[in-house]
Amino acid sequence: MSRPALLPLVPLPAAPDDDPLEPFDPSSTQSWIDWFVGLPLRVLLIVGIGSVVLALVRRVIRKVTEHIAEGTPTLRSKRLKGIGESAAGSVLLRANPLASARRAQRARTVGSVLRSTANIVIGATIVLMVLAELGVNIAPFLASAGIVGVALGFGAQSLVKDFLSGTFMLLEDQYGVGDTVDLGEVSGTVEEVALRVTKVRDGNGTLWYIRNGEILRTGNKTQEWGRAVVDVRVAYWADVDAVRAALLAAAEDVGADPVLGTYFLEPPEVTGIESMTAEALQLKVQVKTQAAMQWEVARALRARVRQGLSDARIPLAGAQQVVVLDHSPSVPDDRPDDRTDDGPSAPARDDQATRDRRGAAAAAAVQDRPGGPAGSSA
């Protein structure tokens, strides 16, 4: 009988006989060592290494966010190290537009979100690895987690939308605590910004809770700079050049104030005639100011404009209007009618004459008033 043509070139090693596992002896130290070196040690290593990684990640996130909140650079080069340690250099490093309470609040909020995300991701990884070492089949857990994630994605769309909108709002610095905003139906001062809702206090003191996912547009009135605008309506026959000179002088007086003048970013400007009617001309005074200072500057401008126009004897619109009230008694219905065929009765003619005299006297008072039609035509 012929031998097979194909034979292994290297003889296969014989399989050794499987030795049966030695029983665990509680009184033997070697048995305890062998047991500890196995599964318990692997579990402890997984938990220990995972805890160290989580602590390091949280520390890095906290350090970076605190540096951003305080306005100091996280990493400093050797060339800038000496400058940053000096008093002047420290002031220069902090004196930047980002060093504000809004930036600090945004940085700490984003840091809190990152730390929570790290806790969930690293913690879940540790648990799954421990279960795998214990011999638990983690495939059903992974499949269930995927199904639960899809279900939550469909069922909590509004919640996910709120969180995503809040995250991007914080990263883009759309508004922060202390800003005066217009969110459409609600206008007021922001008191708290979170990932899900924003709290806004309106002028009446009502605190509004607005979901971030429902905010379609945002008007921030206190970001970067503002503009104080005062509309002035003067009489139609007023001298426009004199009015502009008086308004500009009033704005310059406000700019010369030691406190209010520091809020001015540009020289004041007086525009031409914005609108014109038969009763009034409207001009505008505007000043570019620091953020959130436009309202205080506008109030000071109104007071100074009023004083300036009064000193220049320039009447405001409506100052020439006179309302005459007729308090004469009415004629009773049962009074005998003494009218003639030629016209009204004598008492009616007397009442009409009295009203005519009152109207003529009021018109004469308007004509004699400085800045009135007579003075203007002269």
XYZ file of C-alpha atoms in Angstrom, residues 1-364:
364
model
C 0.000 0.000 0.000
C 1.499 3.317 -1.140
C 2.103 6.192 1.269
C 0.211 9.521 0.815
C 1.871 11.958 -1.531
C 1.439 14.968 0.763
C 3.027 14.694 4.147
C 3.728 17.508 6.603
C 7.273 18.681 6.360
C 7.386 19.496 10.105
C 5.863 17.042 12.490
C 2.968 18.509 14.463
C 3.504 18.642 18.201
C 1.458 16.294 20.214
C -1.312 17.981 22.208
C -0.503 17.787 25.865
C -2.954 16.368 28.253
C -5.073 19.101 29.845
C -4.306 19.238 33.503
C -7.374 19.578 35.638
C -7.724 22.863 37.544
C -6.435 22.699 41.018
C -9.094 23.303 43.635
C -9.021 26.631 45.538
C -7.509 26.176 48.971
C -8.528 29.013 51.336
C -5.642 28.134 53.648
C -3.041 28.419 50.878
C -1.401 31.787 50.176
C -0.502 30.726 46.656
C -4.172 30.045 45.930
C -5.090 33.566 47.016
C -2.283 35.035 44.906
C -3.321 33.046 41.858
C -6.952 34.156 42.336
C -6.062 37.830 42.790
C -3.724 37.920 39.794
C -6.586 36.778 37.600
C -9.984 38.465 37.354
C -9.856 40.828 40.384
C -6.591 42.393 39.263
C -7.890 43.009 35.766
C -11.054 44.628 37.126
C -9.067 46.823 39.492
C -6.733 47.883 36.689
C -9.686 48.828 34.470
C -11.378 50.842 37.229
C -8.121 52.470 38.365
C -6.890 53.464 34.922
C -10.353 54.713 33.945
C -10.608 56.809 37.125
C -7.165 58.338 36.530
C -8.044 59.175 32.920
C -11.349 60.738 34.007
C -9.628 62.810 36.700
C -7.012 64.053 34.229
C -9.619 64.981 31.615
C -11.723 66.854 34.182
C -8.658 68.672 35.468
C -7.623 69.771 31.981
C -11.145 70.988 31.192
C -11.361 72.889 34.478
C -7.954 74.487 34.021
C -8.647 75.627 30.472
C -12.094 77.017 31.263
C -10.849 78.881 34.343
C -8.050 80.482 32.334
C -10.576 81.566 29.716
C -12.934 82.899 32.384
C -10.179 84.874 34.129
C -8.732 86.246 30.893
C -5.253 84.770 31.305
C -3.554 82.650 28.606
C -3.430 78.919 29.259
C -0.022 78.419 27.660
C 2.655 81.096 27.840
C 5.801 81.132 25.813
C 9.188 81.828 27.396
C 9.343 85.236 25.762
C 6.017 86.337 27.298
C 6.546 84.688 30.660
C 8.429 87.629 32.174
C 5.954 90.140 30.789
C 2.988 88.254 32.153
C 4.486 88.040 35.618
C 4.977 91.813 35.871
C 2.257 94.116 37.186
C 1.905 96.082 33.954
C 1.938 92.929 31.863
C -0.766 91.357 33.997
C -2.976 94.396 33.479
C -2.351 94.338 29.736
C -3.160 90.640 29.521
C -6.476 91.212 31.293
C -7.404 94.442 29.506
C -9.137 92.972 26.498
C -12.750 92.932 25.327
C -13.150 89.261 26.251
C -12.438 89.883 29.947
C -16.034 90.236 31.044
C -18.580 88.477 33.157
C -20.326 87.130 30.049
C -17.151 85.421 28.877
C -16.569 83.907 32.309
C -20.124 82.634 32.526
C -19.952 81.188 29.012
C -16.627 79.480 29.667
C -17.780 77.908 32.933
C -21.038 76.705 31.393
C -19.265 75.050 28.473
C -16.754 73.545 30.916
C -19.575 72.060 32.963
C -21.052 70.484 29.834
C -17.676 69.027 28.816
C -17.102 67.563 32.276
C -20.554 65.958 32.283
C -19.908 64.496 28.831
C -16.550 63.093 29.978
C -18.213 61.509 33.015
C -20.815 59.769 30.868
C -18.458 58.550 28.137
C -15.581 57.351 30.329
C -17.881 55.962 33.026
C -19.916 53.946 30.514
C -16.701 52.603 28.964
C -15.430 51.445 32.371
C -18.700 49.692 33.199
C -18.828 47.861 29.869
C -15.211 46.687 30.163
C -15.811 45.401 33.699
C -18.917 43.512 32.581
C -16.921 41.963 29.737
C -14.263 40.768 32.188
C -16.946 39.248 34.401
C -18.122 37.160 31.477
C -21.297 39.108 30.758
C -22.235 39.377 27.121
C -22.297 43.109 26.450
C -23.617 42.824 22.898
C -27.274 43.051 24.068
C -26.380 46.139 26.118
C -24.839 47.815 23.107
C -27.833 46.947 20.929
C -30.243 48.157 23.614
C -28.283 51.378 24.010
C -28.562 51.993 20.279
C -32.308 51.360 20.295
C -32.803 53.567 23.367
C -30.737 56.304 21.741
C -32.886 56.223 18.607
C -36.068 56.266 20.702
C -34.826 59.195 22.763
C -33.783 60.989 19.610
C -37.334 60.800 18.237
C -39.106 61.357 21.542
C -36.949 64.176 22.891
C -36.367 66.196 19.756
C -37.338 69.467 21.442
C -35.005 68.795 24.371
C -32.083 67.975 22.067
C -32.891 71.071 20.024
C -32.841 73.238 23.162
C -29.470 71.843 24.253
C -27.884 72.229 20.830
C -29.216 75.781 20.471
C -27.971 76.661 23.948
C -24.532 75.229 23.236
C -24.093 77.172 19.993
C -25.522 80.297 21.609
C -22.863 80.138 24.327
C -20.061 79.359 21.896
C -21.064 82.205 19.568
C -21.549 84.643 22.469
C -24.917 85.874 21.242
C -25.841 87.311 24.654
C -24.962 86.885 28.306
C -26.005 87.785 31.831
C -26.720 91.512 32.137
C -27.404 92.109 28.424
C -30.575 93.860 27.304
C -32.051 91.750 24.511
C -35.063 91.644 22.232
C -36.163 88.047 21.618
C -39.304 88.854 19.652
C -42.196 88.641 22.081
C -40.020 89.315 25.142
C -37.617 92.190 25.740
C -35.641 92.733 28.908
C -32.445 91.996 30.821
C -30.893 88.524 30.797
C -30.569 87.164 34.337
C -29.429 83.600 33.676
C -28.258 81.610 30.679
C -28.383 77.811 30.675
C -28.235 75.150 28.005
C -31.989 74.552 27.981
C -33.615 77.856 28.978
C -32.780 81.558 29.195
C -34.249 83.744 31.953
C -35.176 87.301 30.930
C -36.611 89.993 33.234
C -38.781 92.534 31.391
C -39.472 96.139 32.339
C -42.502 95.217 34.444
C -40.483 92.840 36.605
C -41.826 89.633 35.069
C -39.270 86.829 34.797
C -39.636 84.947 31.515
C -38.312 81.405 30.947
C -37.551 81.012 27.248
C -36.459 77.719 25.715
C -33.330 78.142 23.650
C -34.736 76.048 20.824
C -37.672 78.472 20.435
C -35.476 81.581 19.996
C -35.511 82.349 16.282
C -33.913 85.800 16.419
C -32.011 87.770 19.017
C -31.431 91.505 19.191
C -28.650 92.387 21.649
C -28.824 96.076 22.601
C -25.773 96.066 24.873
C -23.066 94.350 22.850
C -19.891 96.139 21.690
C -21.417 99.654 21.366
C -24.716 101.541 21.302
C -26.190 104.713 19.838
C -28.098 107.388 21.742
C -30.755 108.906 19.454
C -32.969 111.896 20.322
C -35.665 113.072 17.905
C -36.542 116.771 18.140
C -39.673 118.316 16.571
C -39.590 122.096 16.201
C -42.023 124.616 14.706
C -42.373 124.643 10.944
C -41.096 128.222 10.550
C -38.037 127.718 12.791
C -34.595 128.472 11.353
C -33.065 125.073 10.540
C -29.469 126.288 10.801
C -30.121 127.829 14.208
C -31.829 124.638 15.371
C -28.906 122.477 14.247
C -26.423 124.780 15.942
C -28.402 124.666 19.203
C -28.686 120.871 19.085
C -24.994 120.427 18.343
C -24.045 122.774 21.188
C -26.289 120.841 23.575
C -24.690 117.515 22.544
C -21.190 118.963 22.946
C -22.107 120.174 26.439
C -23.099 116.636 27.368
C -19.840 115.348 25.885
C -17.911 117.812 28.065
C -19.331 116.213 31.205
C -16.532 114.438 33.119
C -18.635 111.278 33.513
C -20.944 111.157 30.512
C -18.189 112.301 28.169
C -16.254 109.090 28.824
C -19.107 107.110 27.270
C -18.774 108.889 23.898
C -17.001 106.869 21.207
C -17.484 109.391 18.389
C -18.345 113.106 18.178
C -22.086 113.861 18.252
C -23.926 114.283 14.979
C -27.003 116.337 14.083
C -28.754 115.170 10.927
C -30.832 117.290 8.610
C -34.600 117.338 8.372
C -35.810 113.764 8.899
C -39.498 114.525 8.321
C -41.596 117.583 7.564
C -45.285 118.230 8.108
C -47.479 121.329 8.138
C -47.005 121.626 11.898
C -43.387 120.570 12.574
C -39.903 119.763 11.363
C -38.114 116.749 12.850
C -34.352 116.633 13.346
C -32.200 113.976 15.008
C -29.271 114.075 17.424
C -27.242 110.869 17.671
C -24.099 109.815 19.508
C -22.169 106.544 19.363
C -21.604 105.384 22.940
C -20.227 102.470 24.893
C -22.425 99.406 25.283
C -25.408 99.829 27.628
C -24.681 103.564 28.070
C -26.883 104.874 25.266
C -29.966 105.286 27.453
C -28.213 107.360 30.098
C -26.629 109.563 27.444
C -29.991 109.963 25.668
C -31.675 111.141 28.886
C -28.952 113.740 29.436
C -29.237 114.835 25.805
C -32.986 115.412 26.098
C -32.556 117.575 29.182
C -29.757 119.610 27.616
C -31.580 119.981 24.280
C -34.635 121.321 26.063
C -32.535 123.913 27.875
C -30.628 124.827 24.716
C -33.771 125.375 22.637
C -35.293 127.452 25.414
C -32.189 129.665 25.602
C -32.204 130.101 21.814
C -35.946 130.942 21.910
C -36.734 128.179 19.415
C -40.291 126.869 19.904
C -41.013 123.155 19.825
C -43.724 121.805 17.578
C -47.164 122.419 19.038
C -46.033 125.372 21.174
C -47.976 127.779 18.931
C -51.265 125.923 19.273
C -53.877 127.542 21.535
C -57.040 125.779 22.631
C -59.967 128.119 23.472
C -62.676 126.662 25.704
C -66.138 128.284 25.539
C -67.840 128.117 28.932
C -70.844 130.341 28.003
C -74.206 128.891 29.079
C -76.344 127.279 26.442
C -79.807 128.637 25.541
C -82.631 126.567 27.097
C -84.983 124.855 24.722
C -88.080 126.455 26.327
C -86.715 129.988 25.844
C -88.968 132.019 23.535
C -87.510 132.294 20.106
C -86.923 135.976 19.378
C -85.238 135.366 16.049
C -86.330 137.396 13.154
C -86.674 136.348 9.630
C -83.495 138.225 8.746
C -81.083 136.207 10.965
C -80.331 134.810 14.463
C -81.640 136.350 17.651
C -79.836 139.090 19.578
C -78.482 136.773 22.393
C -77.104 134.374 19.801
C -75.367 137.261 18.028
C -73.863 138.402 21.352
C -72.513 134.887 22.100
C -70.936 134.674 18.662
C -69.342 138.084 19.066
C -67.877 137.043 22.440
C -66.320 133.929 20.925
C -64.891 135.949 18.050
C -63.231 138.386 20.466
C -61.677 135.511 22.455
C -60.310 133.909 19.294
C -58.863 137.207 18.090
C -57.159 137.772 21.442
C -55.609 134.249 21.371
C -54.364 134.758 17.811
C -52.817 138.098 18.779
